[in-house]
Coordinates of C-alpha atoms in Angstrom, one line a residue:
X26 CA 1.3 -13.3 10.3
X27 CA 0.1 -10.3 8.2
X28 CA -1.2 -11.0 4.7
X29 CA 1.1 -9.6 2.1
X30 CA -0.3 -7.6 -0.7
X31 CA 0.1 -8.8 -4.3
X32 CA 1.2 -6.6 -7.2
X33 CA -1.6 -4.5 -8.6
X34 CA -3.7 -1.3 -8.1
X35 CA -4.7 -0.1 -4.7
X36 CA -6.5 2.9 -3.2
X37 CA -5.4 4.6 0.0
X38 CA -8.3 5.1 2.5
X39 CA -8.2 8.9 1.6
X40 CA -8.7 8.0 -2.1
X41 CA -5.3 8.4 -3.7
X42 CA -4.2 5.6 -6.2
X43 CA -1.1 3.5 -5.7
X44 CA 0.4 0.5 -7.5
X45 CA 2.1 -2.3 -5.6
X46 CA 5.2 -3.4 -7.5
X47 CA 6.6 -6.0 -5.2
X48 CA 7.1 -7.1 -1.6
X49 CA 10.7 -7.2 -0.6
X50 CA 12.9 -8.0 2.5
X51 CA 14.9 -5.4 4.4
X52 CA 18.5 -6.5 4.2
X53 CA 19.4 -5.6 7.8
X54 CA 16.2 -6.4 9.8
X55 CA 14.5 -9.1 7.6
X56 CA 11.3 -7.0 7.8
X57 CA 9.0 -7.4 4.8
X58 CA 8.2 -4.1 3.0
X59 CA 5.9 -3.2 0.2
X60 CA 7.5 -1.4 -2.8
X61 CA 4.9 0.8 -4.4
X62 CA 4.4 3.8 -6.8
X63 CA 2.1 6.7 -6.2
X64 CA -0.4 7.0 -9.0
X65 CA -0.3 10.8 -9.2
X66 CA 2.2 13.7 -9.3
X67 CA 5.8 12.6 -9.9
X68 CA 4.8 8.9 -9.5
X69 CA 7.5 8.4 -6.9
X70 CA 8.6 5.0 -5.5
X71 CA 8.0 4.3 -1.8
X72 CA 8.4 1.5 0.7
X73 CA 6.2 0.8 3.7
X74 CA 6.4 -2.1 6.2
X75 CA 3.8 -4.8 5.3
X76 CA 2.4 -4.5 8.8
X77 CA 1.6 -0.8 8.3
X78 CA 0.3 -1.4 4.7
X79 CA -2.1 -4.0 5.9
X80 CA -3.3 -2.3 9.1
X81 CA -6.8 -1.0 9.9
X82 CA -7.4 2.7 10.2
X83 CA -10.0 4.4 12.4
X84 CA -10.0 8.1 11.6
X85 CA -12.6 10.8 10.9
X86 CA -15.5 8.3 10.8
X87 CA -13.6 5.8 8.6
X88 CA -13.0 2.3 9.9
X89 CA -11.3 0.0 7.4
X90 CA -8.1 -1.0 5.7
X91 CA -5.4 1.6 5.0
X92 CA -5.1 0.4 1.4
X93 CA -7.7 -1.6 -0.5
X94 CA -7.2 -3.5 -3.8
X95 CA -9.0 -2.1 -6.8
X96 CA -9.7 -3.6 -10.1
X97 CA -8.7 -1.7 -13.2
X98 CA -11.5 -0.4 -15.5
X99 CA -12.6 -3.0 -18.0
X100 CA -13.1 -0.3 -20.7

């Protein structure tokens, strides 16, 4: 079973910020999906299967999670 992300701030492996809002269930397939908002531009809402959200990426010398949890600044 894939660990599901919890609501909060995340960074994509390329550096862009995202906010996980919720994990939901697809009404037809039962697949778990992450509901998230991009932290730049028009701040659009997106969904991605939990399995894709949580997978490891190996690209251009990077080897790690596609998204990683980040803590907000304590300022």
